[in-house]
XYZ file of C-alpha atoms in Angstrom:
581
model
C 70.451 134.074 106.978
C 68.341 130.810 105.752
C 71.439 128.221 104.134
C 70.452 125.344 102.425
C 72.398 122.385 102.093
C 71.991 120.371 98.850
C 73.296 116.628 99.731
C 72.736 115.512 96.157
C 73.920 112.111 94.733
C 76.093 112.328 91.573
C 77.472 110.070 89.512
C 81.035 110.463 88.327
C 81.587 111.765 84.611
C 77.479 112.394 83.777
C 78.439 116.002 83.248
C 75.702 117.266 82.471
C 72.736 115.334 84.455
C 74.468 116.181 87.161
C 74.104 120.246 86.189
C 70.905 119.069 85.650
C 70.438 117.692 89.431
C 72.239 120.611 91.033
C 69.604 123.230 89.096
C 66.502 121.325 90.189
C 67.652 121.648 94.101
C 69.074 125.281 93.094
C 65.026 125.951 92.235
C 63.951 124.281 95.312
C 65.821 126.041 97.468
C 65.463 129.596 95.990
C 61.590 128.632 96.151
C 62.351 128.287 99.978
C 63.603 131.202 100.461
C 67.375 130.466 100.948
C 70.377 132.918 100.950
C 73.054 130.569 100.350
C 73.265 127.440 99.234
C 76.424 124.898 99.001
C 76.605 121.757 97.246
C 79.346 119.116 97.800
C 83.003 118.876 96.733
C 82.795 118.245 92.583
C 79.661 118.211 92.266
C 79.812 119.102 88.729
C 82.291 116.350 87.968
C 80.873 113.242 90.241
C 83.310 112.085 93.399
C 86.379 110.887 92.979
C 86.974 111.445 88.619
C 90.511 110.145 89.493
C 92.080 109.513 85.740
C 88.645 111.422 83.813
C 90.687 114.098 85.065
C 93.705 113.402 82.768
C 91.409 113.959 79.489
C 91.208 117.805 78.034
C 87.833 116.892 77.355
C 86.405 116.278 80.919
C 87.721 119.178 82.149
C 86.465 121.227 79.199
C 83.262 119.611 79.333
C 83.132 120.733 83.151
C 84.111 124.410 82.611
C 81.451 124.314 80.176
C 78.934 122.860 82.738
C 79.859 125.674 85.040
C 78.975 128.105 82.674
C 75.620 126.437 82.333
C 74.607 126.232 86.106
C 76.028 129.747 86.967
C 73.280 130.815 84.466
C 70.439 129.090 87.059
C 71.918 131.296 89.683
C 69.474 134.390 90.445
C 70.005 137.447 92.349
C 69.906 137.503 95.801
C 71.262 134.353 95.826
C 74.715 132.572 96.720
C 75.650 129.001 95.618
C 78.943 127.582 96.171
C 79.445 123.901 94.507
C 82.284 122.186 93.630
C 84.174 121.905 90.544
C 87.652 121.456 88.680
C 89.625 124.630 87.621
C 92.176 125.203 84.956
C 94.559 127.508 85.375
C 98.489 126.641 85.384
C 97.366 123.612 86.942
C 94.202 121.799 87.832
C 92.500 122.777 91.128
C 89.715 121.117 93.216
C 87.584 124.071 93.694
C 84.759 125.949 94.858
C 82.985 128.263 92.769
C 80.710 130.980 94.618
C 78.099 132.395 92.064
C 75.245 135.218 92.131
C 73.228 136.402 89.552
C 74.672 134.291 86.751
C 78.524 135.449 87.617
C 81.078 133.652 89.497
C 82.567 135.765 91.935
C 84.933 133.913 93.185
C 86.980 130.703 92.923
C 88.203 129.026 96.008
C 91.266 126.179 95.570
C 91.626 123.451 98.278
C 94.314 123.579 100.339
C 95.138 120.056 102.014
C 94.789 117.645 99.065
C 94.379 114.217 101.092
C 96.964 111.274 99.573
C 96.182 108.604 101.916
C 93.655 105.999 102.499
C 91.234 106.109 99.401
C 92.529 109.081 98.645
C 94.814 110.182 95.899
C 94.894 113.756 95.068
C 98.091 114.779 94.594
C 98.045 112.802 91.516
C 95.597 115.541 89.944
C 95.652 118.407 91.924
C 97.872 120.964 92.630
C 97.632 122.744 96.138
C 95.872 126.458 96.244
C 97.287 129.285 98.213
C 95.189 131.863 99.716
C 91.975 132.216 100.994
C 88.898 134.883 100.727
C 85.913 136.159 102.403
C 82.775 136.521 101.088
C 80.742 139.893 101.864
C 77.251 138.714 101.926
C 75.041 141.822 103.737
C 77.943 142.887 106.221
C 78.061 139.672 107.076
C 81.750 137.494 106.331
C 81.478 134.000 104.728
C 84.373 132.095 104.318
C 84.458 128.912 101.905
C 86.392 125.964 101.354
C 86.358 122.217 100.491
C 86.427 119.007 102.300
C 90.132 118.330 104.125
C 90.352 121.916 104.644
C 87.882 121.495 107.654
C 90.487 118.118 109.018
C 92.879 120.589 109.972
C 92.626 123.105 112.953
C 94.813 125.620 111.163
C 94.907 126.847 107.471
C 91.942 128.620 105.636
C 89.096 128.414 108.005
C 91.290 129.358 111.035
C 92.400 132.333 108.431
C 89.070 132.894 107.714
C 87.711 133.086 111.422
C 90.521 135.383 112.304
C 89.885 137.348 109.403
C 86.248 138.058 110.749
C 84.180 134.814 109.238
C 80.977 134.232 110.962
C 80.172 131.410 108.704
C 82.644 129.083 107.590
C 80.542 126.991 104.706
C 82.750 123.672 104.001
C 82.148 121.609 100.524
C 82.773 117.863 100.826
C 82.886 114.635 99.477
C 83.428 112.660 102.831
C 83.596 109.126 102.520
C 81.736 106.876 104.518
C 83.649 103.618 107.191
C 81.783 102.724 110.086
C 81.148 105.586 113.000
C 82.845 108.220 110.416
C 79.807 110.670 110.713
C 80.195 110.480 114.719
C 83.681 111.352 114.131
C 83.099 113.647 111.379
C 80.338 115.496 113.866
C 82.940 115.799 117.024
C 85.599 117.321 114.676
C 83.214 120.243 113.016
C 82.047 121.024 116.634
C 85.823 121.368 117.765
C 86.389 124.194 114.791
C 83.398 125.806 115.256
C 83.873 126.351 118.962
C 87.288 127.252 118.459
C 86.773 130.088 116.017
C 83.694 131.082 117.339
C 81.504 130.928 114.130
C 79.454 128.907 112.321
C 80.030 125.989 110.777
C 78.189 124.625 107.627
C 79.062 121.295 106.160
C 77.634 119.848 103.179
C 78.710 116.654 102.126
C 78.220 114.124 99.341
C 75.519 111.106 99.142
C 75.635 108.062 97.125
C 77.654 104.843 95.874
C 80.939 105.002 93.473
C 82.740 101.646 93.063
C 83.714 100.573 96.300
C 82.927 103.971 98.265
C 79.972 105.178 100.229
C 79.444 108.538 101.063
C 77.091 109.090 103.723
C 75.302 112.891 103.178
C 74.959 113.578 106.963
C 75.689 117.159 106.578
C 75.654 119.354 109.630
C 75.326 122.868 111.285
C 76.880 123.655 114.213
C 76.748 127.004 115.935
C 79.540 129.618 117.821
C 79.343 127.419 120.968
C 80.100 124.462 119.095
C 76.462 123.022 119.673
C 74.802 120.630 116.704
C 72.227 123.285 114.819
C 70.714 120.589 112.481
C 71.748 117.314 110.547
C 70.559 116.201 107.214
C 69.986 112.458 106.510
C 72.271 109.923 106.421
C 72.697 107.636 102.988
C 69.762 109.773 101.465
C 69.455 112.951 99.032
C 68.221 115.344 101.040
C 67.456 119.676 101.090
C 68.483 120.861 104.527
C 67.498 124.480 105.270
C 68.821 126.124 108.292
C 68.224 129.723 109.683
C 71.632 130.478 111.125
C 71.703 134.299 112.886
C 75.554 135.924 111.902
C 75.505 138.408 115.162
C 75.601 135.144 117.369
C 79.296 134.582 116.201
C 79.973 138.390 116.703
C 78.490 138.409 120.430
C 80.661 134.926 120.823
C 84.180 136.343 119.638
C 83.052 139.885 122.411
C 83.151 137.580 125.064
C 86.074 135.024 124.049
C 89.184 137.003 124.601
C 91.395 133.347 122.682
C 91.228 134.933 119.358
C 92.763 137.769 120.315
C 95.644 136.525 121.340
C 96.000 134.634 117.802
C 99.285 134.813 115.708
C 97.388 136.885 112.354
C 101.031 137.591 110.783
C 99.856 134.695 108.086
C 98.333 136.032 104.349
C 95.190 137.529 105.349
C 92.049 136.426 103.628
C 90.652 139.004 100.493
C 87.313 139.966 100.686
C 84.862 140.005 98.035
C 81.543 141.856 98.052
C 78.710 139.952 96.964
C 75.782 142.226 95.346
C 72.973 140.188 97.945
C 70.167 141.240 100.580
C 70.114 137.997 102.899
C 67.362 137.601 105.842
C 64.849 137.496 102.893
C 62.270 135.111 104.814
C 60.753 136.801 107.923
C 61.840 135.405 111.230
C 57.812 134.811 112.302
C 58.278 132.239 108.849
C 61.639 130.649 110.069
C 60.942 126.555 111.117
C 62.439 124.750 113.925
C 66.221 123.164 113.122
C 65.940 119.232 111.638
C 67.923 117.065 113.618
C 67.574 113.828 111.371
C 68.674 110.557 114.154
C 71.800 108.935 113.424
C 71.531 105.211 112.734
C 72.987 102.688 115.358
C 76.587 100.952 114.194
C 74.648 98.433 112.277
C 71.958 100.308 110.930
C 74.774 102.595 109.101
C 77.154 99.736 107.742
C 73.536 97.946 106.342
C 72.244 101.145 105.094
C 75.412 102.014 103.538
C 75.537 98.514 101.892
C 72.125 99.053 100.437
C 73.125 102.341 98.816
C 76.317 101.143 97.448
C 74.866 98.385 95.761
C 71.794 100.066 93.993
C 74.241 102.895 92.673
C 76.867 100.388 91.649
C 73.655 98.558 89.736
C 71.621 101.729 88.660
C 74.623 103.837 87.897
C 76.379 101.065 85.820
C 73.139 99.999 83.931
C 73.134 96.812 85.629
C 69.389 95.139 86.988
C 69.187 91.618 88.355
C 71.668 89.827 90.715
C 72.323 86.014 91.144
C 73.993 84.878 94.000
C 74.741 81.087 95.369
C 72.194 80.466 98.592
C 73.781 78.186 100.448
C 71.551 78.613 103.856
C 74.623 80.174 105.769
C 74.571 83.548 107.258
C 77.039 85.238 104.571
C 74.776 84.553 101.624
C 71.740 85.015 103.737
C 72.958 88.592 104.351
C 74.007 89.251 100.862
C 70.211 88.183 99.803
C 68.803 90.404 102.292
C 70.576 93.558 101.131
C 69.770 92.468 97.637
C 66.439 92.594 98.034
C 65.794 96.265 99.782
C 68.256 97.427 97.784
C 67.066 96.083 94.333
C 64.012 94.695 94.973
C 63.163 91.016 95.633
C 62.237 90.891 91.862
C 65.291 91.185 90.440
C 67.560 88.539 92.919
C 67.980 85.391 92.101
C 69.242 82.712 94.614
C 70.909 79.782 93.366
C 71.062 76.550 95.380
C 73.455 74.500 94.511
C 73.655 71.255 97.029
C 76.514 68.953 97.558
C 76.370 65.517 98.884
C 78.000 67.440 101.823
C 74.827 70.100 102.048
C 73.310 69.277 105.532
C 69.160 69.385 105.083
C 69.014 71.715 107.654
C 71.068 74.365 105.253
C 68.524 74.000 102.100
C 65.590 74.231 104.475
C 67.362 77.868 105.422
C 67.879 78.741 102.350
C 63.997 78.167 101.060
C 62.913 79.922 104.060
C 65.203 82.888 103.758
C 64.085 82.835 99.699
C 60.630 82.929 100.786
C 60.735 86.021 103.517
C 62.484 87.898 101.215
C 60.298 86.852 98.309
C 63.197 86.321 96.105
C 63.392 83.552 93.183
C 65.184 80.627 94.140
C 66.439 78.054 91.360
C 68.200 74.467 92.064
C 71.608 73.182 90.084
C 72.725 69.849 92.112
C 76.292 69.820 91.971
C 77.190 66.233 92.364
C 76.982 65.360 88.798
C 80.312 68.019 87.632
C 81.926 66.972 90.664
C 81.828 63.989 89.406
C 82.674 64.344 86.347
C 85.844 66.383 87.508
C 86.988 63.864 89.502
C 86.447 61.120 86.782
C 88.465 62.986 84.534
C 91.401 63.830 87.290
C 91.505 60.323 88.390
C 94.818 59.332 86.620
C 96.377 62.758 87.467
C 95.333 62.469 90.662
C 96.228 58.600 91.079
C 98.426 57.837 94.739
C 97.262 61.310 96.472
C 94.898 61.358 99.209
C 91.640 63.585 98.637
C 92.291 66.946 100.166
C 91.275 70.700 99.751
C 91.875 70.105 95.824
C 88.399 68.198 96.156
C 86.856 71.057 98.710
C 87.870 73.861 96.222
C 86.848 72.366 93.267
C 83.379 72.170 94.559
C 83.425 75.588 94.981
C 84.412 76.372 91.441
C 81.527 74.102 90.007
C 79.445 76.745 91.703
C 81.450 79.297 90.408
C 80.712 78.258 86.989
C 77.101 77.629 87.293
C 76.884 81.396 88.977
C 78.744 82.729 85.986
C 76.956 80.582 83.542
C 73.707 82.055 84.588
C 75.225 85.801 84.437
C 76.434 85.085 80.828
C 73.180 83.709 79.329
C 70.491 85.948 81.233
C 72.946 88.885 81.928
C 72.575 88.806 85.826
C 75.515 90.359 87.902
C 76.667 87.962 90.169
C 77.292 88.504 93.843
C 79.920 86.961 95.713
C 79.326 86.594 99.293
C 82.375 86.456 100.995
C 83.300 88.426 104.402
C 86.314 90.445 105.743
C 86.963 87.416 107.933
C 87.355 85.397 105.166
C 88.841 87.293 102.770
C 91.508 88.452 105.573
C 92.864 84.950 105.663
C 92.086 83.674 102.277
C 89.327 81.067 103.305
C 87.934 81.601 99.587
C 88.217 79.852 96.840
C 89.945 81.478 93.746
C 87.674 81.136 90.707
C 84.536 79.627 93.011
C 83.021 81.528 95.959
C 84.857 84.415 94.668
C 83.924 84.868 91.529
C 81.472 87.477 90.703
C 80.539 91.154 89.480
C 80.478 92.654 93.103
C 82.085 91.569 96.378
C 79.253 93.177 98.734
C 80.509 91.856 102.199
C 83.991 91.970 101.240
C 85.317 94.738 103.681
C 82.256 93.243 106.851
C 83.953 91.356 109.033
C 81.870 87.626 110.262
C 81.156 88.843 113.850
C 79.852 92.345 112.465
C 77.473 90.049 109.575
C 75.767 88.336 112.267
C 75.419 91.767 113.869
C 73.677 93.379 110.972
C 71.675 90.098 110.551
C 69.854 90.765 113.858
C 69.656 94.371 113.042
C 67.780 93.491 110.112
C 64.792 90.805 112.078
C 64.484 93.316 114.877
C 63.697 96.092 112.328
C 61.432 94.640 110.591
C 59.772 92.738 113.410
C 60.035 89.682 111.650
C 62.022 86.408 111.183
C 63.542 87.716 107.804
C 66.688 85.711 108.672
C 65.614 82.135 110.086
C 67.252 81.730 113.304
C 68.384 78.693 112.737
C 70.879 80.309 110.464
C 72.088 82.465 113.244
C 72.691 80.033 115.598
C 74.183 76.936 114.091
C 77.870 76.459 113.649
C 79.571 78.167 110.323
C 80.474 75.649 108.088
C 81.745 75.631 103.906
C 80.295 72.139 103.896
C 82.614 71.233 101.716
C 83.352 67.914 103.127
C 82.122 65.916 106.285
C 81.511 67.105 109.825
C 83.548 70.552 108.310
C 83.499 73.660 110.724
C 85.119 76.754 110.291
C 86.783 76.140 113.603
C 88.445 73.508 111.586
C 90.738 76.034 109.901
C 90.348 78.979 112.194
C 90.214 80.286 115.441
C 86.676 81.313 116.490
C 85.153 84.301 114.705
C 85.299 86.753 117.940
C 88.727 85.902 118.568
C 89.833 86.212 114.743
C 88.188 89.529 113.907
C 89.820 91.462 116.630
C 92.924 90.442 115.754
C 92.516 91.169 112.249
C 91.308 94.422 113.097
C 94.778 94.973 114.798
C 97.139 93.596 112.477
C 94.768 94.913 108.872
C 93.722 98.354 110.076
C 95.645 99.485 112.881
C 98.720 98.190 111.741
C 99.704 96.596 115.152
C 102.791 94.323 115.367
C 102.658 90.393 116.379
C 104.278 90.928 120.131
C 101.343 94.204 120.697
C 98.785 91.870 119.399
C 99.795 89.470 122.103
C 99.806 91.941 124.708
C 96.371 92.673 124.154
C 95.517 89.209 125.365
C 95.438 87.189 122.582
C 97.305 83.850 122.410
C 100.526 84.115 120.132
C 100.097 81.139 118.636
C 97.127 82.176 117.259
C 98.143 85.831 116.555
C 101.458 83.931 114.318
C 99.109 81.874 112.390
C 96.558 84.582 111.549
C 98.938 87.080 111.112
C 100.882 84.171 108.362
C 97.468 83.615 106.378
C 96.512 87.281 106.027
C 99.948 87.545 104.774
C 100.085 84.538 102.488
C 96.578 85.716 101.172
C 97.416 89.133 99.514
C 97.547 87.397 96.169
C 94.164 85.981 96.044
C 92.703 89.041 97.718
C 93.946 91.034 94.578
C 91.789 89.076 91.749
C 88.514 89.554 94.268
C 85.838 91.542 92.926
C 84.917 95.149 93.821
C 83.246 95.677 97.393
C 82.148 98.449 99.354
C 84.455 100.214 102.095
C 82.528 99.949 105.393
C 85.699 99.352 107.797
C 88.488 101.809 108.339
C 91.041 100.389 106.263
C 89.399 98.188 103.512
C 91.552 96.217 100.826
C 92.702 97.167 98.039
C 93.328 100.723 97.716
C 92.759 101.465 100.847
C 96.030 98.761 101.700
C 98.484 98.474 99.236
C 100.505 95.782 100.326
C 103.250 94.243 98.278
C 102.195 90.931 96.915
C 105.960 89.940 96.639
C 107.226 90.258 100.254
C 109.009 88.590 102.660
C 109.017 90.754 105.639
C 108.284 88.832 108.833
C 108.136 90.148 112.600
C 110.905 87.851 114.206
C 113.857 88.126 116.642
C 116.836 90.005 114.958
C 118.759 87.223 113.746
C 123.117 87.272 115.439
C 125.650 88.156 112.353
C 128.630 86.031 112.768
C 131.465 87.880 113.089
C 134.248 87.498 111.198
C-alpha cells in the first residue's frame, strides 16, 4: 500500500485556497501512484479557527468546500483530511473520501482544553469509531489527541483488526516536541502491533508553530520514514499490511485484551491498493531532525514569514542597538523576509558605548540589511526640559532610563506609521519573565519574535546561526561582551538581575513547571535569589499582558498558554498562627 502524507501549510479562514492547496497535492500524489492519502487536522478550515467557528457562515462555507474537494477525489483512491461537521453539534472531523463520495466521517474523541488549546469551547466529543476496508486490508482513522492516549479509538481500532492506524493532526510545535511526539507514536504502534501514519500540520498562525515532521512507524515500533520539519512537504511511503498481521501471530498481548468496549464498524471502501509494482517502490525518506537550536531558529523563521505573508504585511523595522537580542531578531528577519525588506534603526544615547554602534553596522552589513540613524539625545532632552518642574527635588532614577526607551519607541512606531513597516520588538523570555521592559518603549511593536526564547537559549541560537553559515554573521564581539540596556552609566544587567544561567533555570521552574519557592531551592539555587525572581515574575504579569504577539517555542509560553490572574495576592510563605480566642 503506497500512503502519502500531505504536510501542507494553511492559513486559517482562506476556505477556499486552501481546497485549492489540498487538490494540487491530491494530483501529485495520485500522479505518484498513492493509495491513501491523509492531510492534517482542519485542513479545510486552517488550524486553530477558534471563534470563525461561532459564525453559520464558516461552517457553511466549509461544508461547501468539502463538497468541492471530494469532487478531486478519483477512484482507487482514499483521502482522509480534516474538517468541521454539523450535526447536533459541531465536530472536529475526518472525512474519508473515494471517487467523489465521502464514505465516512470520523469525530475526535479527546478534545484537548489545556495549554494552547481550547476545544471544548467548539467541539463536542464523538463516540464511536470505524474501520476502513481498503482491499482486505483494515484502516482505522482519527485526529490529533486521539493518538496522546494509549486507550480509546486506535487501541479500539487495533483490537478490532487495524493494520494501519492513519492519525490527522495539527500538532503544535515547543522545543524537542517532535522528539517527543516521535517516542509516543512508536509506543502505540508497538503496542498494537500495526502501523502507524501521522500527518501533521506545517506553518505559522499568530503565536503558534507547527512543525510538519510527520512520521511512519512500523508493527515493531521502528521509524519507517519522516517528512521535513517547518517545510511543506509530499511524503510517500510503501507500508506492507501483512507485516502487522504476522506481528499480532506472534504477540500473544492482544489477546489477552479487555474487547467488551463498542467495537469499531467497518466500512468497505470500493479500492484496489498495491497499484505501483513493488520493483517501482523507492527506499523510505528519513528527513534529519534539526539540533535544539536549529528547530527553535527554524521555527522562528517560519512563524514570522506566515505572520507577515499571511497577514499582508512586507517590511519590518526594528531598533539595532548592537546587543545580542536585536542582533538575533535582525538575523531571523532577514532569512525569513529577506534582507530587503528589514530595516534597522539605530538610535544612540549619550549612554551608547562605541563599541555597540560599531556591532550594530557590522551586523547591518553581514546581513545586508538597511540601517538608518535617529540620535536620541535631542527628545530626551526635550522631555526632561519639559518635566523639570514636575520633576523638581527627586533624584534621576529609572523614570529617566525608561523614558529613553519610549523615545525609541516612538521613533520605531513613527517609522511604521508613515512607511507602513511592522515593527519588531526584541525582547526575550528572560526579560519579559521579570518585566525588565519598558511599557510603551522596547515593547512596543507589531510582533514580539523572541518573546517566549529565553537569554541563555538567544545566545545559543546566535552561534547556531555563524557556525551554519560558516561565517561571522553575528560579530563576536556581541557575543561576548557583558549585556547591558545602556540606559545609564557603567549599567549591566547584573545590575538588576542575577546572571542569565542562573535566572533562566529558575524561571523555567517557577513559569513552566510550576515548581514552588522551597523546590526551587532544593534544586540548588540560592533562596534569596529564587524570592526575588519569583516576586518580579509575579509583579510583572501586568506589563506582560499589553506585549505584542510572539511565537511559542518553550513549553509553557505567556499568554494563553499561562493565564495567570493579574489581580493576585497569593504568595508561598509560612502558614501564618491564628490567635485563638
Amino acid at each position: 500500500m503506497r500512503v502519502a502524507l500531505a504536510q501542507v501549510n494553511t492559513t486559517v479562514g482562506d476556505i477556499w485556497g486552501n481546497v485549492e492547496k489540498l487538490s494540487e497535492a491530491l494530483g501529485r500524489a495520485v500522479e505518484s501512484g498513492a493509495d491513501l492519502v491523509a492531510f492534517p487536522e482542519l485542513a479545510l478550515t486552517g488550524y486553530p479557527p477558534e471563534d470563525l467557528l461561532l459564525r453559520p457562515g464558516f461552517i457553511g462555507d466549509n461544508l461547501k468546500a468539502l463538497e468541492e474537494f471530494r469532487a478531486c477525489v478519483p477512484e482507487d483512491v482514499v483521502a482522509a483530511v480534516g474538517f468541521v461537521d454539523l450535526g447536533l453539534d459541531l465536530f472536529n472531523a475526518c472525512a474519508v473520501i473515494s471517487g467523489g463520495e465521502v464514505l465516512d466521517r470520523y469525530h475526535k474523541r479527546y478534545l484537548p482544553n489545556y495549554g494552547v488549546f481550547d476545544e471544548n469551547r467548539y467541539f463536542r466529543e464523538g463516540t464511536g469509531s470505524s474501520l476502513l476496508d481498503l482491499d482486505g486490508t483494515l484502516v482505522g482513522v482519527n485526529v490529533c489527541e486521539d493518538i496522546w492516549y494509549p486507550g480509546g479509538p486506535g487501541r479500539e481500532q487495533a483490537l478490532g483488526g487495524a493494520s494501519v492506524l492513519v492519525n490527522v493532526s495539527a500538532s503544535p510545535y515547543h522545543r524537542l516536541k517532535g522528539a517527543t511526539r516521535e517516542r509516543m507514536l512508536s509506543v502505540r504502534a508497538s503496542d498494537y502491533g500495526c502501523y502507524v501514519v501521522m500527518c501533521n500540520l506545517v506553518g505559522g498562525q499568530d503565536e503558534l508553530v507547527f512543525d510538519g515532521h510527520s512520521v511512519v512507524f512500523d508493527p515493531e515500533g521502528e521509524l519507517v520514514a519522516r517528512a521535513k520539519q517547518f517545510e511543506e512537504d509530499l511524503l510517500l511511503v510503501d507500508i506492507f499490511p501483512e507485516e502487522a498481521l504476522m506481528r499480532r501471530l506472534h504477540d500473544s498481548r492482544p489477546r489477552k485484551e479487555d474487547r467488551t468496549g463498542e467495537a469499531p464498524c467497518v466500512v468497505s471502501v470500493p479500492v484496489s491498493v498495491g497499484k505501483v509494482s513493488p520493483v517501482e517502490s523507492e527506499e523510505p525518506r528519513r528527513e534529519p531532525v534539526l539540533p535544539e537550536e536549529g528547530e527553535v531558529l527554524a521555527a522562528l523563521e517560519l512563524g514570522l514569514r506566515d505572520y507577515f505573508g499571511k497577514n499582508g504585511f512586507t517590511k519590518a523595522v526594528l531598533g539595532l542597538s548592537g546587543g545580542v537580542d536585536s542582533s538575533l531578531v535582525a538575523a531571523v528577519a532577514a532569512r525569513a523576509l529577506g534582507p530587503e525588506n528589514v530595516v534597522g534603526v539605530l538610535m544612540p544615547s549619550r549612554y551608547t558605548s562605541d563599541l555597540s554602534n560599531t556591532d550594530a553596522y557590522a551586523l547591518a552589513e553581514a546581513l545586508g540589511i538597511e540601517t538608518k540613524v535617529v540620535p536620541i539625545g535631542p527628545a530626551f532632552d526635550a522631555y526632561r526640559e519639559m518635566l523639570a518642574d514636575l520633576f523638581a527635588g527627586t533624584e534621576e532614577d529609572i523614570t529617566e532610563e525608561n523614558l529613553q526607551s519610549r523615545v525609541r519607541g516612538n521613533i520605531v512606531m513613527g517609522l511604521s506609521n508613515k512607511f507602513g513597516w511592522i515593527v519588531l520588538s526584541t525582547g526575550n523570555k528572560s526579560e519579559m519573565s521579570v518585566g525588565y521592559s519598558t511599557l510603551y518603549g522596547d515593547m512596543a511593536g507589531g510582533f514580539a519574535l523572541i518573546r517566549d526564547v529565553p537569554k541563555t537559549l538567544v545566545y545559543r541560537i546566535c552561534r547556531y546561526i555563524n557556525s551554519s553559515e560558516g561565517r561571522e554573521v553575528i560579530p563576536e564581539s556581541v557575543l561576548t561582551k557583558e549585556p547591558s540596556a545602556e540606559l545609564r552609566e557603567d549599567q549591566r544587567d547584573s545590575d538588576s538581575l542575577p546572571p542569565y544561567d542562573v535566572l533562566d533555570p529558575i524561571l523555567e521552574a517557577y513559569i513552566e513547571e510550576d515548581k514552588g519557592i522551597g523546590q526551587i531551592v532544593a534544586l540548588g539555587f540560592d533562596e534569596a535569589d529564587v524570592r526575588r525572581v519569583v516576586g518580579l515574575v509575579d509583579r510583572a504579569e501586568y506589563k506582560r499582558r499589553q506585549a505584542p504577539v510572539g511565537i511559542k517555542v518553550t513549553t509553557r509560553s505567556f499568554g494563553r498558554d499561562r493565564r495567570m490572574p493579574i489581580t493576585n495576592r497569593y504568595t508561598e510563605r509560612e502558614r501564618p498562627r491564628l490567635k485563638t480566642p
